[in-house]
CSV table of C-alpha atoms in Angstrom, one decimal:
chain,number,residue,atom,x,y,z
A,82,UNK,CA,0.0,0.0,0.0
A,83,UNK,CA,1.3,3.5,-0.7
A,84,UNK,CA,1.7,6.1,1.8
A,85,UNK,CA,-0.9,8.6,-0.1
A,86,UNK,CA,-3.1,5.5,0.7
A,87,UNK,CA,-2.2,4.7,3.8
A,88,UNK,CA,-3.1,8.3,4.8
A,89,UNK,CA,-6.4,8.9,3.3
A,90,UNK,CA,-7.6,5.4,5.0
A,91,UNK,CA,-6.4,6.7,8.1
A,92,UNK,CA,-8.3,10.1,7.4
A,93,UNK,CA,-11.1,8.1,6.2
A,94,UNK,CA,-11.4,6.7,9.9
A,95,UNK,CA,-10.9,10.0,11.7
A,96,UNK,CA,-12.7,11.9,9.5
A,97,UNK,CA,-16.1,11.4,11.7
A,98,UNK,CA,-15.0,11.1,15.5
A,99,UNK,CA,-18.4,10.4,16.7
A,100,UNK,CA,-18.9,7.8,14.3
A,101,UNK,CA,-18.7,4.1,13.3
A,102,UNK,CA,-16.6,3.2,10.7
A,103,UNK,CA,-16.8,-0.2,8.9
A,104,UNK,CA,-14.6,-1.8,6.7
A,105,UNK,CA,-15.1,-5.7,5.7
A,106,UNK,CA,-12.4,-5.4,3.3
A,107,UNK,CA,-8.2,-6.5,4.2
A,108,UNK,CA,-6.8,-3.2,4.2
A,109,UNK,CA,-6.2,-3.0,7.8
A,110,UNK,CA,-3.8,-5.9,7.6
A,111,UNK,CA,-1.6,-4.0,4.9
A,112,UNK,CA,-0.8,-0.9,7.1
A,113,UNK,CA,2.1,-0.7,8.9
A,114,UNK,CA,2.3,0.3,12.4
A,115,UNK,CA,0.0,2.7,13.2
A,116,UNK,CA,-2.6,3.8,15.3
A,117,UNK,CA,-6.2,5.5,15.8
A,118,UNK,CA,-8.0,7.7,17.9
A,119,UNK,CA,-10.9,5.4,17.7
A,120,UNK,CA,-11.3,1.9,19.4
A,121,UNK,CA,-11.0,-0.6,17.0
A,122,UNK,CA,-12.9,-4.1,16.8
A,123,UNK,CA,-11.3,-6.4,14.9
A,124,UNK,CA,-13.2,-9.8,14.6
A,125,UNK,CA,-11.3,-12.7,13.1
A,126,UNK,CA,-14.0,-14.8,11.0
A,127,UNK,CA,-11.5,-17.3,9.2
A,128,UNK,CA,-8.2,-18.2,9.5
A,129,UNK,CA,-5.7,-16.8,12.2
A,130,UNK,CA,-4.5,-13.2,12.5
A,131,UNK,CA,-1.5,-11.5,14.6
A,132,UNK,CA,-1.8,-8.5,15.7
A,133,UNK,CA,1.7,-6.9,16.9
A,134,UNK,CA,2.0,-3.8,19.2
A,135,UNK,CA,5.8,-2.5,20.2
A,136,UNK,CA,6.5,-5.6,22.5
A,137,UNK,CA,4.3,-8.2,22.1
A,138,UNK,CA,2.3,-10.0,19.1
A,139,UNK,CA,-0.8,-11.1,20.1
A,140,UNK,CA,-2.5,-14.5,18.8
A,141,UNK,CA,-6.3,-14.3,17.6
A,142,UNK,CA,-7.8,-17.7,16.2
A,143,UNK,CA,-11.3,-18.0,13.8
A,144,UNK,CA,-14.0,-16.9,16.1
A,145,UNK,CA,-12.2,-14.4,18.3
A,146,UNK,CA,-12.0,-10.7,17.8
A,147,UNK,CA,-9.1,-8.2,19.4
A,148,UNK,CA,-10.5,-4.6,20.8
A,149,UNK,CA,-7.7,-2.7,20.1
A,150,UNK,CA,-8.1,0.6,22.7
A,151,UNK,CA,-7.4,4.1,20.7
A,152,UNK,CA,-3.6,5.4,20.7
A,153,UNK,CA,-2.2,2.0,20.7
A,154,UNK,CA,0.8,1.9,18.0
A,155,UNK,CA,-0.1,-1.4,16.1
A,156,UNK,CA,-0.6,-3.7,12.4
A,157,UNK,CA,-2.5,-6.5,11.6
A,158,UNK,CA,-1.2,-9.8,10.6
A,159,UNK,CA,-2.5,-12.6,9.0
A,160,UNK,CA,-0.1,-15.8,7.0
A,161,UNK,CA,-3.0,-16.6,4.0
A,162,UNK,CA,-5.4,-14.4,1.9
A,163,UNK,CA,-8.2,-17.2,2.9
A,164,UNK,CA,-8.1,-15.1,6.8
A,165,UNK,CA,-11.8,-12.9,6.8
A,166,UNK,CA,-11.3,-9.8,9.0
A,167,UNK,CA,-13.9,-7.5,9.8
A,168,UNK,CA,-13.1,-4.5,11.5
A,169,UNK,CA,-15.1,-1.7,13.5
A,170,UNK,CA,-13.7,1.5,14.9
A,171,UNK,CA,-15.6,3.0,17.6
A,172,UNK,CA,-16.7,6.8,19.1
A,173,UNK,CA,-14.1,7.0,22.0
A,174,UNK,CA,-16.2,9.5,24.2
A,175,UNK,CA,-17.6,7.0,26.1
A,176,UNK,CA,-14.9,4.8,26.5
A,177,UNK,CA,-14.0,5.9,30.1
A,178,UNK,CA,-17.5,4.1,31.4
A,179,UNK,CA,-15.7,0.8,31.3
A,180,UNK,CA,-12.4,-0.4,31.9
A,181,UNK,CA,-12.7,-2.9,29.3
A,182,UNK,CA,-12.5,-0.2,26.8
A,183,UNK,CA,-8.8,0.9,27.7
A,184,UNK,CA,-6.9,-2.1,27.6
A,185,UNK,CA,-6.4,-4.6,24.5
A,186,UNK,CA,-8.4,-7.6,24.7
A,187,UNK,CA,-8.7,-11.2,22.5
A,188,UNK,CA,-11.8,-12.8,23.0
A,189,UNK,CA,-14.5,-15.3,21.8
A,190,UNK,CA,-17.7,-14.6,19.7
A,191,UNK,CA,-20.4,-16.6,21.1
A,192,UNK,CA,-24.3,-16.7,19.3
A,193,UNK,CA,-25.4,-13.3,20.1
A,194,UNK,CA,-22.2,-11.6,18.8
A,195,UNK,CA,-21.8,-13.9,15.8
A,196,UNK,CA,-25.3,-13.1,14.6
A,197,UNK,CA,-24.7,-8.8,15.0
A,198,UNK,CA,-21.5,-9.0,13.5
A,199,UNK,CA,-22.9,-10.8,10.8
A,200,UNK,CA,-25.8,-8.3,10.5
A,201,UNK,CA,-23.3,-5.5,9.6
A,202,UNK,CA,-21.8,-7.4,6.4
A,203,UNK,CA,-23.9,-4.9,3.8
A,204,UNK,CA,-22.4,-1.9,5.9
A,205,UNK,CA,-19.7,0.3,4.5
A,206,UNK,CA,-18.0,3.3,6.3
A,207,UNK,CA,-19.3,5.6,8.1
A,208,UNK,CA,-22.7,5.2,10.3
A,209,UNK,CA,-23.5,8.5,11.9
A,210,UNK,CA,-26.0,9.3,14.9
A,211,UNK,CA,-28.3,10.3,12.3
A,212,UNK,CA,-28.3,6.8,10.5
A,213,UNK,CA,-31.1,4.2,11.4
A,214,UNK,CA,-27.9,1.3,12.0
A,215,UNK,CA,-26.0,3.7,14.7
A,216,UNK,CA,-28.1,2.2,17.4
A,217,UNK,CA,-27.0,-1.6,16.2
A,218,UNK,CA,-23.8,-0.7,16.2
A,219,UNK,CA,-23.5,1.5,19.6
A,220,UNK,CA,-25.8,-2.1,21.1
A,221,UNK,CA,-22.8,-4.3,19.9
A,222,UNK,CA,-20.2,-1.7,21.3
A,223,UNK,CA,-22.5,-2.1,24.7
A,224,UNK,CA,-22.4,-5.3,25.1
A,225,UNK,CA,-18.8,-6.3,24.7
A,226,UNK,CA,-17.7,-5.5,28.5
A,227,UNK,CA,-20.7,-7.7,29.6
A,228,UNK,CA,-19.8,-10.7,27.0
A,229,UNK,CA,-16.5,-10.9,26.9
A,230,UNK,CA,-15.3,-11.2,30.8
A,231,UNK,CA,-12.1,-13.5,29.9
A,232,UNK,CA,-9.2,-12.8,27.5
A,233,UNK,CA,-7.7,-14.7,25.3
A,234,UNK,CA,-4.5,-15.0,26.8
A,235,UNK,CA,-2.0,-16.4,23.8
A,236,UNK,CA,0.9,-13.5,23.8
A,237,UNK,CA,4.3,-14.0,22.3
A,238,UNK,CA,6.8,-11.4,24.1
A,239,UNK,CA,9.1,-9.9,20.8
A,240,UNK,CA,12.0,-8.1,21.0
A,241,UNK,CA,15.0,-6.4,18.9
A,242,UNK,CA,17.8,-7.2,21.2
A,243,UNK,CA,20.7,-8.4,19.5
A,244,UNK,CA,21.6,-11.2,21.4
A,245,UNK,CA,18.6,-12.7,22.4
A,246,UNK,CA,16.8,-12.1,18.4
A,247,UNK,CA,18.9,-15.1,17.3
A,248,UNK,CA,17.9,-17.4,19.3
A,249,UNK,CA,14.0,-16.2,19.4
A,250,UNK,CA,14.5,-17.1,15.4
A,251,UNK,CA,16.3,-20.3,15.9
A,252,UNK,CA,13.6,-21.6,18.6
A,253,UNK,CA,10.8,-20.3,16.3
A,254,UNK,CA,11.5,-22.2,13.7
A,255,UNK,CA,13.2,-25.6,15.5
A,256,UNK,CA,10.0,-25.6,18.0
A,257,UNK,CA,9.5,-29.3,17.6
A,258,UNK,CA,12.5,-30.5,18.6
A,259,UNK,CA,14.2,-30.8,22.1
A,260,UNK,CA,15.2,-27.8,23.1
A,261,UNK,CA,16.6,-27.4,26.1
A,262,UNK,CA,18.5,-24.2,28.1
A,263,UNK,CA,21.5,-26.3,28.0
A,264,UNK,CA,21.4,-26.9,24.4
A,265,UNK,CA,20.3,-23.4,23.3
A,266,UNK,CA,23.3,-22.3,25.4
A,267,UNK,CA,25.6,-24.2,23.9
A,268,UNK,CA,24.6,-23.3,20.8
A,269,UNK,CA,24.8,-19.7,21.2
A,270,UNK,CA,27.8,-19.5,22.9
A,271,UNK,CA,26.7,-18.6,26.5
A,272,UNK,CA,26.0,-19.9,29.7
A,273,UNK,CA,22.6,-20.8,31.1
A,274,UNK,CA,22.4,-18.4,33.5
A,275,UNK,CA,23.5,-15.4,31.1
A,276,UNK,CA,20.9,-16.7,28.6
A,277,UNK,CA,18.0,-16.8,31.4
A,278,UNK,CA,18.5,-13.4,32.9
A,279,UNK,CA,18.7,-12.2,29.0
A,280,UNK,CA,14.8,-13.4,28.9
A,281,UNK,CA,14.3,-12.4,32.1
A,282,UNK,CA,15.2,-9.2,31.8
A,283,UNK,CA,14.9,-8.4,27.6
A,284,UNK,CA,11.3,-9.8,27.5
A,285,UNK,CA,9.5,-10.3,31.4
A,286,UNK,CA,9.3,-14.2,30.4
A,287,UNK,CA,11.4,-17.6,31.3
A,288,UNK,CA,13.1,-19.5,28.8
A,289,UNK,CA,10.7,-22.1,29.7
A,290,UNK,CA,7.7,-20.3,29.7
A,291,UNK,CA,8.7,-18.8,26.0
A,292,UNK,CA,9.2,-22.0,24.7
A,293,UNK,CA,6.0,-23.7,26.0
A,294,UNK,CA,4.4,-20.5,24.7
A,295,UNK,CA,5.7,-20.8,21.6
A,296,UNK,CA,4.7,-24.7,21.3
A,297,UNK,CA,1.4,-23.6,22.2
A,298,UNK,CA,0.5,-20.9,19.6
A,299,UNK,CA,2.2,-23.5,16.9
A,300,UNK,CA,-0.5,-25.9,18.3
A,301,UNK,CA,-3.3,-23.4,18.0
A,302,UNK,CA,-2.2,-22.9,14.3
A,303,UNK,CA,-1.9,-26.5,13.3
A,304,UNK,CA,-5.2,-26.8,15.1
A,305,UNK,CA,-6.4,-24.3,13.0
A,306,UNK,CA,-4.9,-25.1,9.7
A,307,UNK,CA,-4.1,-28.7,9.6
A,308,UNK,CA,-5.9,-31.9,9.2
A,309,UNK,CA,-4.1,-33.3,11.9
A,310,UNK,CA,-5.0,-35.6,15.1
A,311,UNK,CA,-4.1,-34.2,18.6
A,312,UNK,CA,-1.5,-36.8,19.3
A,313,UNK,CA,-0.1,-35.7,16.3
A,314,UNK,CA,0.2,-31.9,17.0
A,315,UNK,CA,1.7,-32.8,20.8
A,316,UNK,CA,4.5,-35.0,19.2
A,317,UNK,CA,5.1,-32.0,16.3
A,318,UNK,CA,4.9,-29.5,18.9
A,319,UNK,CA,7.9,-31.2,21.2
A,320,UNK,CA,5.7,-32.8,23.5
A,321,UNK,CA,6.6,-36.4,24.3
A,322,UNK,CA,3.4,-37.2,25.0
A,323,UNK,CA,-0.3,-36.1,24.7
A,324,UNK,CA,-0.9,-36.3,28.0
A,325,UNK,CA,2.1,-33.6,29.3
A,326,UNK,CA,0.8,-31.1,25.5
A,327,UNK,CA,-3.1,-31.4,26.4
A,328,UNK,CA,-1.9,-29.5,30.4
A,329,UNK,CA,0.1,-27.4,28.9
A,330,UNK,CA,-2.2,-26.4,26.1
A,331,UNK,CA,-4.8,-26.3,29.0
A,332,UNK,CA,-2.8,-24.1,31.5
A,333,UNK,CA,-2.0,-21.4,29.2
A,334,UNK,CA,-5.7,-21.7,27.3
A,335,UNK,CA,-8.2,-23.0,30.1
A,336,UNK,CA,-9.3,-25.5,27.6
A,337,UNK,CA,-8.5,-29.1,26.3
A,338,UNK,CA,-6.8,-29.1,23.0
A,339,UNK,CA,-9.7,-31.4,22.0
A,340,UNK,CA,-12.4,-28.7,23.1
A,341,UNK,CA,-10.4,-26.2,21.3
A,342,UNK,CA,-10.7,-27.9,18.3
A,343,UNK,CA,-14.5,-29.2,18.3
A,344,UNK,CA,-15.1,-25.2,18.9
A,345,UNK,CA,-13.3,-23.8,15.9
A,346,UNK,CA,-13.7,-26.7,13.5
């Protein structure tokens, strides 16, 4: 996307501050980081989007949507064209009535939401105060603190740091195997406790609890993409067994692999 684009989206958003501005299209997921002075719904209909703020990326499966609070420097995500994204950016004056509205938030879509979102498929742009839809849209805004009480909570830590970058790199893309903090180490040329006080203190976060972390959000996306069995996914995933994946999927989650995937198939 050009910049001469990029800024009369952006325009196109602010242009109505009081408003609701729809878009069912993928533009937001070509922008680079950036951010609005609206609150912005993003709901994740198929497929699996990332959404990526200065220090973390943030998972959001099918059937989930982000609330994205206004000033947040951010960009959408996604690793196929076949991911549906439909986003909403809210009116901000109210967003002080509810603590819900000032801190970002992945959660999932049950019925009721489903059904409204879907509702607002023919809807382009902006719908003023004056427009018979504003009340729809300023219900599904209500609602959300009420519906969605617990988040998501699938986030990767990222950083830039030249010595720990790497080795986030190497782990991402040797997740399966086992890895150890002695092997990783040894590998990188540094001792254990140097490398765990480098995740420590770069990214808030364990070697441990990165890599089962990691392992998990592979899961969620083989889940998600992949026509494979559960046992399957543990052994991929570095698991030795489906018993030791399934509570570690389960501790990070609050819910079986198994349930995951009857719920998003």
């Amino acid at each position: 996307m050009q910049d001469l684009e990029i800024t009369a989206y952006l325009h196109a958003i602010e242009l109505q501050p009081k408003s609701v501005y729809i878009v069912h299209e993928k533009t937001e997921r070509l922008l680079p980081m950036h951010s609005h002075t609206k609150s912005q719904f993003t709901y994740v209909e198929g497929g699996i989007a990332y959404i990526y703020t200065e220090n973390k990326t943030y998972f959001i499966p099918a059937r989930h949507y982000v609330w994205i609070p206004k000033g947040l420097p951010h960009f959408v995500k996604v690793r196929t064209s076949a991911t549906i994204t439909r986003n909403l950016y809210f009116y901000t004056d109210d967003d002080h009535t509810e603590p819900f509205y000032g801190k970002l938030g992945i959660y999932p879509v049950n019925t009721l939401l489903y059904e409204m979102i879907g509702f607002t498929n023919n809807w382009n742009g902006d719908i003023e105060k004056k427009d018979n839809t504003y009340h729809f849209m300023a219900a599904i805004k209500n609602i959300l603190p009420q519906l969605s009480t617990r988040s998501f909570p699938i986030a990767l830590p990222t950083t830039t740091n030249s010595r720990l970058r790497p080795i986030v790199l190497y782990m991402a893309q040797y997740f399966g195997q086992q890895i150890t903090l002695e092997s990783i180490s040894s590998r990188f040329g540094m001792g254990e406790r140097t490398l765990s006080r480098l995740f420590q203190s770069t990214m808030n976060i364990s070697f441990l609890q990165y890599l089962k972390l990691l392992r998990i959000v592979r899961a969620i996306e083989m889940i998600l993409q992949e026509d494979r069995s559960t046992t399957d996914i543990a052994y991929l995933t570095g698991y030795n067994s489906l018993a030791a994946f399934s509570k570690a999927f389960f501790q990070l989650t609050n819910i079986r692999p198994s349930d995951f995937a009857k719920h998003n198939s």
